[in-house]
Tab-separated table of C-alpha atoms and ligand atoms in Angstrom:
chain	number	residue	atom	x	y	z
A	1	UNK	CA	0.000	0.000	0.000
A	2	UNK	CA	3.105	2.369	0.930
A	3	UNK	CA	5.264	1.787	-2.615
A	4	UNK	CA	5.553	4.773	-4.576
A	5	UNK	CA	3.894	6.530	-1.900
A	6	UNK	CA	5.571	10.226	-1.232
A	7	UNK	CA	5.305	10.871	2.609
A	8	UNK	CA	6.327	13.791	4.964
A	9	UNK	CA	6.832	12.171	8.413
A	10	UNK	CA	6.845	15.249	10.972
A	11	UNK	CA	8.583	14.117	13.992
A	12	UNK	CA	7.906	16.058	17.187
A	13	UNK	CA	10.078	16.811	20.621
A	14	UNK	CA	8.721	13.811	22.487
A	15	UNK	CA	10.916	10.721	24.179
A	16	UNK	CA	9.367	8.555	21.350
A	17	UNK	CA	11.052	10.199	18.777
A	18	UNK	CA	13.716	7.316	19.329
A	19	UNK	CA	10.745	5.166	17.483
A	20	UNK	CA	10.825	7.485	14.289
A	21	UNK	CA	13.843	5.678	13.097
A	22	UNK	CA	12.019	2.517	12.878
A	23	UNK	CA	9.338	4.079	11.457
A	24	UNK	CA	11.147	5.677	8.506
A	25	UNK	CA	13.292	2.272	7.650
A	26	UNK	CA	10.057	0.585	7.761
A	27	UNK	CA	7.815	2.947	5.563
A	28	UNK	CA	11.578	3.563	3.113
A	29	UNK	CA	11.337	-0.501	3.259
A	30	UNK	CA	7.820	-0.522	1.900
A	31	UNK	CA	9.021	1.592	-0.824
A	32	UNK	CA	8.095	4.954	0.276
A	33	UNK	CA	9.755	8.334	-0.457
A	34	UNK	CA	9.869	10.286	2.975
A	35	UNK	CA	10.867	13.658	3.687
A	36	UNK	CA	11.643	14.087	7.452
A	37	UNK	CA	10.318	17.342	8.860
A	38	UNK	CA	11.892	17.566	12.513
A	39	UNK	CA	10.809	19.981	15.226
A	40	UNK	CA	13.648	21.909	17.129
A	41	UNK	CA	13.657	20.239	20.470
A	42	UNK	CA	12.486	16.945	18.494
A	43	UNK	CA	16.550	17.386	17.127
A	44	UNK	CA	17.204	16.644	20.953
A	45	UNK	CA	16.081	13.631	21.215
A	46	UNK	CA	16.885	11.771	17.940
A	47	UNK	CA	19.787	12.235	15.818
A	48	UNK	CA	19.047	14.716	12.317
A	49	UNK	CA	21.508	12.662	10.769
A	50	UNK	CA	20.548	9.292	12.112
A	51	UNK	CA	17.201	10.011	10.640
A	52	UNK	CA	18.364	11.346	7.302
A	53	UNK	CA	20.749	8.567	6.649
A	54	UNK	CA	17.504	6.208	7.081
A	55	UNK	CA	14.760	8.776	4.596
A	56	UNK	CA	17.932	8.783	2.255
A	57	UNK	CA	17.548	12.566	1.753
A	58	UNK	CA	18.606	16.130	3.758
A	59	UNK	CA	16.205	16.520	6.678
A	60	UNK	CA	14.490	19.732	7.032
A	61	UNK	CA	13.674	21.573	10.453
A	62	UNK	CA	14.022	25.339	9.820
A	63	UNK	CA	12.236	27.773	6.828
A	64	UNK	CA	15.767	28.500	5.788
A	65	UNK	CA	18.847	26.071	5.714
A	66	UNK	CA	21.980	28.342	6.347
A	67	UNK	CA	24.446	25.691	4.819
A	68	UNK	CA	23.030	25.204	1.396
A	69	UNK	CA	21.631	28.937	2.254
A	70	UNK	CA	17.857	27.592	0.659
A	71	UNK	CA	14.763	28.609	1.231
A	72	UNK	CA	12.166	25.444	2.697
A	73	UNK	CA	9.127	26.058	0.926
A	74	UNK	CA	6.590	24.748	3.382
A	75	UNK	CA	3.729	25.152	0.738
A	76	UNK	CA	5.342	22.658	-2.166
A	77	UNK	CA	5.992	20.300	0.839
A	78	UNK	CA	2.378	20.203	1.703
A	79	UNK	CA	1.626	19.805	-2.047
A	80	UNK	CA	4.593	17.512	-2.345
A	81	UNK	CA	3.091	14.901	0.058
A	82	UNK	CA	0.811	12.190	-0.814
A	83	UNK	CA	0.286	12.280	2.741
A	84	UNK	CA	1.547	13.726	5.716
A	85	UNK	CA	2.373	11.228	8.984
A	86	UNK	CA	3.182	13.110	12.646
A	87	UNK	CA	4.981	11.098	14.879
A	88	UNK	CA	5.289	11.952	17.328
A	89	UNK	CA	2.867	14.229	17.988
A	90	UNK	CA	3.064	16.179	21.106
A	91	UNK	CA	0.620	17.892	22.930
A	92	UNK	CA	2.692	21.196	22.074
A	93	UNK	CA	2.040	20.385	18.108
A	94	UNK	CA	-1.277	18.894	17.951
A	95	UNK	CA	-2.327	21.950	19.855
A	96	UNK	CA	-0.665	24.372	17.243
A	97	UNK	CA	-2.457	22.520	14.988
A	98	UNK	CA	-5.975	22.282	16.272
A	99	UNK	CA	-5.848	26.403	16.382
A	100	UNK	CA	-4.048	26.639	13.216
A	101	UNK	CA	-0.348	28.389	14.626
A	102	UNK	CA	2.238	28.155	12.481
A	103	UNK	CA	5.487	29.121	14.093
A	104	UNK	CA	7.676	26.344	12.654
A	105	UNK	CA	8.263	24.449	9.491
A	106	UNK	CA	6.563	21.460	10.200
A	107	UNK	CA	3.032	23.176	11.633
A	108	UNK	CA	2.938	25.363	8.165
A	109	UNK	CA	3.362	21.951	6.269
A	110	UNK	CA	0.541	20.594	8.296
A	111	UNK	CA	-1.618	24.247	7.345
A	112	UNK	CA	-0.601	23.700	3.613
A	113	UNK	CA	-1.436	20.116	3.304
A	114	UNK	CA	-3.876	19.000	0.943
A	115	UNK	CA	-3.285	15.436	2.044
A	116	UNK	CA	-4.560	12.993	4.451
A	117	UNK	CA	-2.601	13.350	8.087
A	118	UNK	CA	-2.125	10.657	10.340
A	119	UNK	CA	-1.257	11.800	13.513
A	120	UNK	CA	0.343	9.762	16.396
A	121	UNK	CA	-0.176	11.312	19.536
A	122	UNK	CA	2.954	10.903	22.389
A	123	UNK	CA	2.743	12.101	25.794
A	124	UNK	CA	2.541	11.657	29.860
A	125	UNK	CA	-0.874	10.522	30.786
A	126	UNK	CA	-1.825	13.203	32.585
A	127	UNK	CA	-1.159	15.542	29.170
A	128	UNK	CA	-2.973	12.925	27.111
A	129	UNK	CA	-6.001	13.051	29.642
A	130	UNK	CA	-6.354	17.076	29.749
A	131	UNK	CA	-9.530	18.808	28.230
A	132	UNK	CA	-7.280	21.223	26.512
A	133	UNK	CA	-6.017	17.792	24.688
A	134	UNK	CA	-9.286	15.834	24.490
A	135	UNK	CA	-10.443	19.484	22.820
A	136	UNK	CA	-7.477	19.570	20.417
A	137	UNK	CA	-8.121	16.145	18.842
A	138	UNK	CA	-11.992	16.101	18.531
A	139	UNK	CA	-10.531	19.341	16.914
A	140	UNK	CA	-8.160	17.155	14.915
A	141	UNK	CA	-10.441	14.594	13.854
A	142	UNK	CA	-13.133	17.449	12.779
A	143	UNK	CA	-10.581	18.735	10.240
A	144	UNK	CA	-10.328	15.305	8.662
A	145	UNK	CA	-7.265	13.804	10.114
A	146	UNK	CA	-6.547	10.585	11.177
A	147	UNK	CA	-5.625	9.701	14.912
A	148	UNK	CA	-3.267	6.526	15.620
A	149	UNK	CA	-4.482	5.599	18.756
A	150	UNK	CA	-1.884	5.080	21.556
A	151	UNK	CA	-0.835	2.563	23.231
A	152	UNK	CA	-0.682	1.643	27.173
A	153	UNK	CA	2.327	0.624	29.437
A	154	UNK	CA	5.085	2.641	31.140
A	155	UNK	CA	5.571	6.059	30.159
A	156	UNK	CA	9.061	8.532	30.467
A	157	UNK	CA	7.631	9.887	33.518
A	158	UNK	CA	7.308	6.305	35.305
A	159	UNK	CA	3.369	6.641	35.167
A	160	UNK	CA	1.375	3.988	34.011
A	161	UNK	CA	-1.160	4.621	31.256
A	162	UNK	CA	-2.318	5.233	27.839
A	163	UNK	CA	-0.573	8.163	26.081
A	164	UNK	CA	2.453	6.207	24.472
A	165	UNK	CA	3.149	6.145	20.880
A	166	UNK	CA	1.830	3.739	18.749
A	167	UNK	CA	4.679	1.469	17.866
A	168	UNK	CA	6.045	1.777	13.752
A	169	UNK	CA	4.924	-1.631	12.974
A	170	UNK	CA	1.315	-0.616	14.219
A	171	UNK	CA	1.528	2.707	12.754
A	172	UNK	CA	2.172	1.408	9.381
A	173	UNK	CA	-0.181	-1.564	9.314
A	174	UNK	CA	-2.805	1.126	10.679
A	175	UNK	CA	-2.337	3.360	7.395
A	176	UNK	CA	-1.499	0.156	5.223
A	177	UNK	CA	-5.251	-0.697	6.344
A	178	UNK	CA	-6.559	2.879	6.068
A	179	UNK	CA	-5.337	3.372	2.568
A	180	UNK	CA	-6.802	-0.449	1.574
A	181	UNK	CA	-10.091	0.177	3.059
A	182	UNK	CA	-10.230	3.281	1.144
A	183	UNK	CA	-9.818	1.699	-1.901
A	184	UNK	CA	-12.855	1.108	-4.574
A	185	UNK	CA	-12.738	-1.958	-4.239
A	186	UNK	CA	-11.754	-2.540	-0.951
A	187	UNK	CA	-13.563	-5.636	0.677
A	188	UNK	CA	-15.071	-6.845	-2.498
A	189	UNK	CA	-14.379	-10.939	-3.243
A	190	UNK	CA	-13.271	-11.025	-6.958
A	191	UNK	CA	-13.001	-14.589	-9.151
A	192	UNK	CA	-10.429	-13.921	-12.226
A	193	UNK	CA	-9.417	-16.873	-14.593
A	194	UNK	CA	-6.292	-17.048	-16.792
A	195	UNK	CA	-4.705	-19.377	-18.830
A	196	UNK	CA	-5.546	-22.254	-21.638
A	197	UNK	CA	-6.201	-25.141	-20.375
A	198	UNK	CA	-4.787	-28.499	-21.273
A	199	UNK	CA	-6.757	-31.594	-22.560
A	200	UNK	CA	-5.192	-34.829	-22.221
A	201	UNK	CA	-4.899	-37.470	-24.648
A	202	UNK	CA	-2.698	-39.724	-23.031
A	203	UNK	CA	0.123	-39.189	-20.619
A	204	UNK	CA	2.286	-37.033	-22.577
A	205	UNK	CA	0.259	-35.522	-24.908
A	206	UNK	CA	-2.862	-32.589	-24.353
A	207	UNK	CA	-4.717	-30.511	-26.454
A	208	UNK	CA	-4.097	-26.973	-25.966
A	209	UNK	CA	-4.265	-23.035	-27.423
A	210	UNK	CA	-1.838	-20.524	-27.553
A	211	UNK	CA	-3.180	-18.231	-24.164
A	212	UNK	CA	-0.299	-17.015	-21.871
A	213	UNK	CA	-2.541	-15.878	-19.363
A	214	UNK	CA	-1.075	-12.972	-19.403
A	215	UNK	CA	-4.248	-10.707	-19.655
A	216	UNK	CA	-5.796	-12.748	-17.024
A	217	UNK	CA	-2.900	-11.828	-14.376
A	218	UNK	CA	-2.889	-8.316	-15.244
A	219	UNK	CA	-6.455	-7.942	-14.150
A	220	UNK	CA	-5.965	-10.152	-11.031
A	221	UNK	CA	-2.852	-7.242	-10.504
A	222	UNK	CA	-5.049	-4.569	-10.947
A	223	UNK	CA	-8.011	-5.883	-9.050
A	224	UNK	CA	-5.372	-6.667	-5.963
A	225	UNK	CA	-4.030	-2.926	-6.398
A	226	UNK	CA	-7.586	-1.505	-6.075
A	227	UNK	CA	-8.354	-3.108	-2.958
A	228	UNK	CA	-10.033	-6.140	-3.745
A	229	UNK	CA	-9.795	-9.617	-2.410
A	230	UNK	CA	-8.940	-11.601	-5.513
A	231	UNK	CA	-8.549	-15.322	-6.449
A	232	UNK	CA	-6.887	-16.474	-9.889
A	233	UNK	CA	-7.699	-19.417	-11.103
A	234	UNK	CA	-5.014	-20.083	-13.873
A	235	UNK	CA	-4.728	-23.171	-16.243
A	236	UNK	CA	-1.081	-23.185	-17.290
A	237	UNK	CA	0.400	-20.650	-17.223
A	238	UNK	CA	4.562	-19.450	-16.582
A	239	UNK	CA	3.108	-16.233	-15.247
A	240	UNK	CA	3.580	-14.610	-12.057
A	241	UNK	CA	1.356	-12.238	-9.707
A	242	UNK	CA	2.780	-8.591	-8.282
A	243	UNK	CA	0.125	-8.669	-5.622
A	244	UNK	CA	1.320	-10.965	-2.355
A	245	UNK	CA	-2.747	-10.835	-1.569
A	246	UNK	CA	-3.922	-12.492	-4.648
A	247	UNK	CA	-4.778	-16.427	-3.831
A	248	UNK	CA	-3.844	-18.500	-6.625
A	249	UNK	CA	-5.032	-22.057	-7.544
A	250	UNK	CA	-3.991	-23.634	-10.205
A	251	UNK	CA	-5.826	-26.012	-12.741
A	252	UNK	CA	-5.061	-27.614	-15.679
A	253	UNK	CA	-8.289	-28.882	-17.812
A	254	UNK	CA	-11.823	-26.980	-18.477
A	255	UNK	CA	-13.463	-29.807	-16.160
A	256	UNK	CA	-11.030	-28.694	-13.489
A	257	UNK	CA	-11.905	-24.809	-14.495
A	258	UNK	CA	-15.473	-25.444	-14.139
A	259	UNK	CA	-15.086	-27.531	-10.774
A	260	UNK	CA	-12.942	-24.314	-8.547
A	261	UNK	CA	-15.041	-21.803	-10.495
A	262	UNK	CA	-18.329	-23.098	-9.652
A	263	UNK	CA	-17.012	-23.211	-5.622
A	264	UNK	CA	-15.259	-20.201	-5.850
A	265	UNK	CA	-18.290	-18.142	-7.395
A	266	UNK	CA	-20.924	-18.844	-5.164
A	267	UNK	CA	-19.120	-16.129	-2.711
A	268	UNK	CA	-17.460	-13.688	-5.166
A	269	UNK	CA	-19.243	-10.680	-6.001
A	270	UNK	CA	-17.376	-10.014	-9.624
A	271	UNK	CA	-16.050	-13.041	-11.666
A	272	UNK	CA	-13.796	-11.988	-15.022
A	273	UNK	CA	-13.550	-15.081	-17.138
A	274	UNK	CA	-10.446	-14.436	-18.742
A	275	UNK	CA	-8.980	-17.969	-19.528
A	276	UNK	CA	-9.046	-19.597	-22.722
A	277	UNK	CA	-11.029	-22.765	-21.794
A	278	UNK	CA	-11.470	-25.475	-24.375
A	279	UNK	CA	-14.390	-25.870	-25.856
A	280	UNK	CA	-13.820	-29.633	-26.375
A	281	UNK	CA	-11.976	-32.239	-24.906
A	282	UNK	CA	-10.822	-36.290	-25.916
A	283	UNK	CA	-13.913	-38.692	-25.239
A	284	UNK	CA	-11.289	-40.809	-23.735
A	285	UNK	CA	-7.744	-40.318	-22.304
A	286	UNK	CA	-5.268	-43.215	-23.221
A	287	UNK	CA	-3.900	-45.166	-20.022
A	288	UNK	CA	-0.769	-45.592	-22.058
A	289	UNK	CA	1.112	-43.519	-24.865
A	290	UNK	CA	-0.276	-43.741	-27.741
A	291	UNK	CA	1.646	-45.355	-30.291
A	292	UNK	CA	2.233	-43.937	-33.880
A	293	UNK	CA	0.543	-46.592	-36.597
A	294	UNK	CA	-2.280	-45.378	-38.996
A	295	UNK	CA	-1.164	-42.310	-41.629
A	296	UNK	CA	-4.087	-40.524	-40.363
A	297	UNK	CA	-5.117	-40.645	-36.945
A	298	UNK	CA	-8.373	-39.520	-35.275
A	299	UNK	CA	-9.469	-38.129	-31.885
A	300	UNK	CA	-12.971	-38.256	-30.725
A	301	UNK	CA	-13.861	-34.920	-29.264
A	302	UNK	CA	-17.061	-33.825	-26.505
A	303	UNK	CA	-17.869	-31.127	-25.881
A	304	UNK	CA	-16.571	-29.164	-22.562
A	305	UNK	CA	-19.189	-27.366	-20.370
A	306	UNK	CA	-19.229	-23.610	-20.898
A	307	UNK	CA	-18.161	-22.221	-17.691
A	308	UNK	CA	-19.432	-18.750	-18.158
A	309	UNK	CA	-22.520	-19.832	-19.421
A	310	UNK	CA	-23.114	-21.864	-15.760
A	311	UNK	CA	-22.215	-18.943	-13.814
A	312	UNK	CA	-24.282	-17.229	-15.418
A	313	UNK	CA	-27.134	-19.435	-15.052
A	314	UNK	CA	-25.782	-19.500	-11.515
A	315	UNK	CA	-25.686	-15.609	-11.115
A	316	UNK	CA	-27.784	-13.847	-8.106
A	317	UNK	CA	-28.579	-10.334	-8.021
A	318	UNK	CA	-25.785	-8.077	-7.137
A	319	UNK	CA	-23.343	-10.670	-9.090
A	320	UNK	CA	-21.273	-8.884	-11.760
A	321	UNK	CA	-19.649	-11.526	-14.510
A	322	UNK	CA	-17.706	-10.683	-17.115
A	323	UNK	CA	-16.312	-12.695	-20.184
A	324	UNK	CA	-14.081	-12.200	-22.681
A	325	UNK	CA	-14.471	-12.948	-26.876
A	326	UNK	CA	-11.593	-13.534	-29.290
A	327	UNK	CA	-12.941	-12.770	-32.261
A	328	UNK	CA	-11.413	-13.369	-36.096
A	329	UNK	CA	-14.628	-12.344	-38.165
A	330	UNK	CA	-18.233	-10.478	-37.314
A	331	UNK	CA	-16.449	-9.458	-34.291
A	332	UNK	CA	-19.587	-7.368	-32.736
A	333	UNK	CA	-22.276	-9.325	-33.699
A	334	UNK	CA	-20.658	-12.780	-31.995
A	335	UNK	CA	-19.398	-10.302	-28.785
A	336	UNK	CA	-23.491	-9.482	-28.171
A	337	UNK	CA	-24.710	-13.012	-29.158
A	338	UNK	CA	-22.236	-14.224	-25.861
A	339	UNK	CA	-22.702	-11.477	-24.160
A	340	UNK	CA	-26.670	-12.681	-23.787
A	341	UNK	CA	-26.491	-15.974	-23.966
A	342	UNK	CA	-24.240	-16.170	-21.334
A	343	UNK	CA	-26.044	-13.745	-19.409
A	344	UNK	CA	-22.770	-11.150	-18.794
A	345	UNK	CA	-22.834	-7.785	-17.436
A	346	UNK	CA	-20.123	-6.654	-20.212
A	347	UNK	CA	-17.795	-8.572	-22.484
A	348	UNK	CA	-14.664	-7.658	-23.124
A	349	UNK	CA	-14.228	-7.910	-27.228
A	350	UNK	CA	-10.634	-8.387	-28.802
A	351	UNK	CA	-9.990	-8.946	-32.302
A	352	UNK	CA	-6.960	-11.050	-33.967
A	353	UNK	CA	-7.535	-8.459	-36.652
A	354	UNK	CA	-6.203	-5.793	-34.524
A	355	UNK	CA	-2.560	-5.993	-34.781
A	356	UNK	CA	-1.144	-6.024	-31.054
A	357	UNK	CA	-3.981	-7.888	-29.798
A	358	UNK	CA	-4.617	-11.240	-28.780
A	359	UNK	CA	-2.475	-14.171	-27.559
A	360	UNK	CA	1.231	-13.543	-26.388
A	361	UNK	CA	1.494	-10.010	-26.901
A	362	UNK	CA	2.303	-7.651	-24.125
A	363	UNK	CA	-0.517	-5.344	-25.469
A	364	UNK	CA	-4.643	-5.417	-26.621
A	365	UNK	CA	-6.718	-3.442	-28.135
A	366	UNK	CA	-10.153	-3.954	-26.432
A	367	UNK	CA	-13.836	-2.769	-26.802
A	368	UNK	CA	-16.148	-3.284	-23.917
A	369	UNK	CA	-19.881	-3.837	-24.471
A	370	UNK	CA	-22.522	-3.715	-21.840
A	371	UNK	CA	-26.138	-4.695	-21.422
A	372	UNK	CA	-27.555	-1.363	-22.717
A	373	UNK	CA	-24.821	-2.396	-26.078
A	374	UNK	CA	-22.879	0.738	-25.464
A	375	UNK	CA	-20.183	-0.099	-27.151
A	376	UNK	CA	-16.510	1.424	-25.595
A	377	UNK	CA	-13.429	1.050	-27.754
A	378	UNK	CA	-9.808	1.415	-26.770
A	379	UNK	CA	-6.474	2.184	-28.475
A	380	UNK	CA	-3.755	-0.307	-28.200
A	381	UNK	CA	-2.564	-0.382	-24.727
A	382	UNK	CA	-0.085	-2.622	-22.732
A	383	UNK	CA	-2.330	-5.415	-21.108
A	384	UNK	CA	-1.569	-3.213	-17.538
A	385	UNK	CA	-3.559	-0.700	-19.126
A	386	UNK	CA	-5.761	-2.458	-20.650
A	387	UNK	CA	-6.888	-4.625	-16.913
A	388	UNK	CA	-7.003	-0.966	-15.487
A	389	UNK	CA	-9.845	0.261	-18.163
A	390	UNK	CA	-11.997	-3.211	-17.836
A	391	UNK	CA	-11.716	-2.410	-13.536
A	392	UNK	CA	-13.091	1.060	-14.100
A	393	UNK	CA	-15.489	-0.424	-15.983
A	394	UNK	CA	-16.497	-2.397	-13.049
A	395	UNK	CA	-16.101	-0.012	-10.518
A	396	UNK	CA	-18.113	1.814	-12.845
A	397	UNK	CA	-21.445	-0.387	-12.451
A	398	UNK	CA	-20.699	-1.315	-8.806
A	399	UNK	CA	-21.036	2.951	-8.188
A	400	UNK	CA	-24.260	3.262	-9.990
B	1	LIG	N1	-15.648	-19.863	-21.911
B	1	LIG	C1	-15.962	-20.666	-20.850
B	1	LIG	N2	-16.018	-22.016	-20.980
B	1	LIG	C2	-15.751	-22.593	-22.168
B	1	LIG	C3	-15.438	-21.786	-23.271
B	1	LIG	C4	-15.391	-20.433	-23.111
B	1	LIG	O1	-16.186	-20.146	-19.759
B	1	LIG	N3	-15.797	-23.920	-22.249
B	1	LIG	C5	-15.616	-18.414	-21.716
B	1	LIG	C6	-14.284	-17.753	-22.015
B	1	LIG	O2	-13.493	-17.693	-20.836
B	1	LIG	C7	-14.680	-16.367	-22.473
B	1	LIG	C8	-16.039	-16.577	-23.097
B	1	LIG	O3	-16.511	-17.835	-22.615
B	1	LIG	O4	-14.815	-15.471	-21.392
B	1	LIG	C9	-16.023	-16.605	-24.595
B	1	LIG	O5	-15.106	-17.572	-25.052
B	1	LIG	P1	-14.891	-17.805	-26.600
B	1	LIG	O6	-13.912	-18.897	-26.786
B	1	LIG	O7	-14.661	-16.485	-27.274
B	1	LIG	O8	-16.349	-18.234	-27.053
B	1	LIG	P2	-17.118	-19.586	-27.058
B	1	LIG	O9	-18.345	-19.369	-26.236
B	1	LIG	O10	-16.232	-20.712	-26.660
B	1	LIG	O11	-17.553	-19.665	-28.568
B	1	LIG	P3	-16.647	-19.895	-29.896
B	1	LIG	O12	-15.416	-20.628	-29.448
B	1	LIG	O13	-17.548	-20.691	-30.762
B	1	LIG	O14	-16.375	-18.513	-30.432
């Protein structure tokens, strides 16, 4: 959730400011950018340059920096930021900030923010339980900014009680979560397929298409990005998944397909049938390899079950399936023929005509059609792009 993120971490004069070294190797670990914004008497208490050496870039804690004899502009900071993390706060700042004072860098970052601020509060318990505090925060929390709760135990003071800082770990799964939950499509269970699938003749030999899968995995990516809770099912497939949250399960043969997709759908509330399922499989598998004899050989072939056609016999209200066609000829009018027959919410239409799309390729040129047939076409993207414009499709119909 933190990777690519650009953060200004405001670290106050407060005993926990030991902790803000964790906390910047830990968000720089997640992939973060951070620009440290230290308060004087915060300088006291941590090193500038232990924390620099940690953000990877010159801390700032004054308007103007006599060495390099700049100018800290406190306004591109705040524009800077994707979002803006205090900790610790001390009662000192977050009262400055509930009343909008501004007598340091790091409080006129906090007035020029556009971003979300998390704020950690440190401090003794009898600070943390003071009206003027309780005041400040509900002040806080009016203005739109987000309060890591602290923890309890032992404080500097030798007092027992709440008012410590949250620790870095729990500070960064707390905004990991808040920035997931955020998301739009945070919480929703999503079934994507990828992949051919193989259809055995005998033990060495299957019958197979050309599908890397490679469509399928960038929408599983994309889903994962925007929040949602996603299971691939892939037949086989050399790809890999970016997202750590995606569940995989891997099949090899439409019967298999049609067995973890049937299981799988019954709880998801979006299913994108990406994979290239057969639409016919040997009538019989060989026990043994089949040995070469006749000039011309034949295979008897049945007829798979249509996956996407069950699920959508199977789909309840509030289900949103989506299926793909590979088209070579009429592209349109067979895209709308499966489209209702397989009762879809949109199909996703690519054309082997379209140079770029298809099988293989790193790119696709897609047209979406829905229900209504509004018909949405696409340039040639990479298939990234491409997953992103079929999930704001989706998010699309889930916001209507
Ligand atoms: N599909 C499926 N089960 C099958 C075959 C296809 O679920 N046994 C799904 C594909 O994943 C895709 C959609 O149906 O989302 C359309 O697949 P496509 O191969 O284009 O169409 P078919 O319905 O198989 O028709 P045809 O091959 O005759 O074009």
């Amino acid at each position: 959730m933190l990777d690519g993120k650009k953060i200004v971490l405001g670290v106050c004069g407060s005993i926990a400011a030991y902790k803000s070294a964790i906390l910047v190797r830990l968000l720089v670990k997640a992939g973060a950018s951070v620009q440290l914004v230290m308060t004087k008497d915060a300088t006291n208490f941590i090193t500038p340059l232990t924390l620099a050496t940690l953000s990877k870039k010159p801390l700032l804690t004054d308007y103007f920096a006599p060495e390099t004899g700049e100018w800290n502009n406190h306004v591109e900071l705040g524009l800077w930021a994707d979002m803006l993390i205090i900790a610790p706060a001390t009662a000192n700042t977050i009262a400055k900030m509930a009343n909008g004072l501004c007598d340091n860098l790091l409080t006129a970052v906090y007035l020029s923010a556009k971003c979300p601020v998390y704020v950690a509060p440190a401090m003794d318990l009898d600070m943390w339980k003071h009206r003027s505090t309780v005041n400040n925060l509900d002040k806080l929390k009016a203005y739109g900014n987000i309060f890591i709760p602290p923890g309890y135990g032992e404080l500097a003071s030798g007092l027992i009680g709440e008012g410590r800082m949250a620790e870095p770990e729990e500070i960064v799964t707390f905004i990991s979560d808040d920035l997931k939950k955020k998301l739009p499509l945070a919480n929703q269970k999503v079934l994507v397929t990828a992949g051919p699938t193989y259809e055995a003749i005998d033990p060495v030999r299957f019958l197979g298409n050309h599908s890397s899968g490679k469509m399928g995995f960038a929408i599983a990516d994309a889903m994962a990005a925007l929040g949602a809770d996603v299971t691939l099912v892939s037949g086989p497939s050399n790809q890999k998944t970016k997202h750590s949250s995606i569940k995989r399960i891997d099949v090899i043969s439409a019967a298999q397909m049609l067995e973890v997709c049937m299981e799988q759908f019954a709880t998801a509330r979006i299913c994108v049938m990406s994979a290239a399922i057969a639409d016919y499989t040997p009538v019989t598998v060989a026990d043994q390899k089949i040995k070469k004899q006749a000039d011309v050989f034949t295979i008897e072939l049945k007829k798979t079950t249509d996956v996407l056609k069950t699920l959508g016999q199977n789909k309840q209200p509030g289900q949103i399936l989506i299926g793909f066609a590979l088209e070579t000829n009429d592209e349109e009018k067979h895209a709308v023929e499966k489209l209702h027959k397989k009762n879809l919410d949109f199909i996703v239409l690519n054309s082997l005509n379209d140079a770029g799309a298809g099988f293989k390729t790193d790119t696709n040129k897609i047209t979406i059609i829905d229900r209504d047939l509004h018909k949405t076409s696409y340039e040639l993207k990479t298939k990234n792009e491409a997953a992103r414009d079929i999930c704001n499709k989706i998010i699309e119909l889930i916001q209507a």
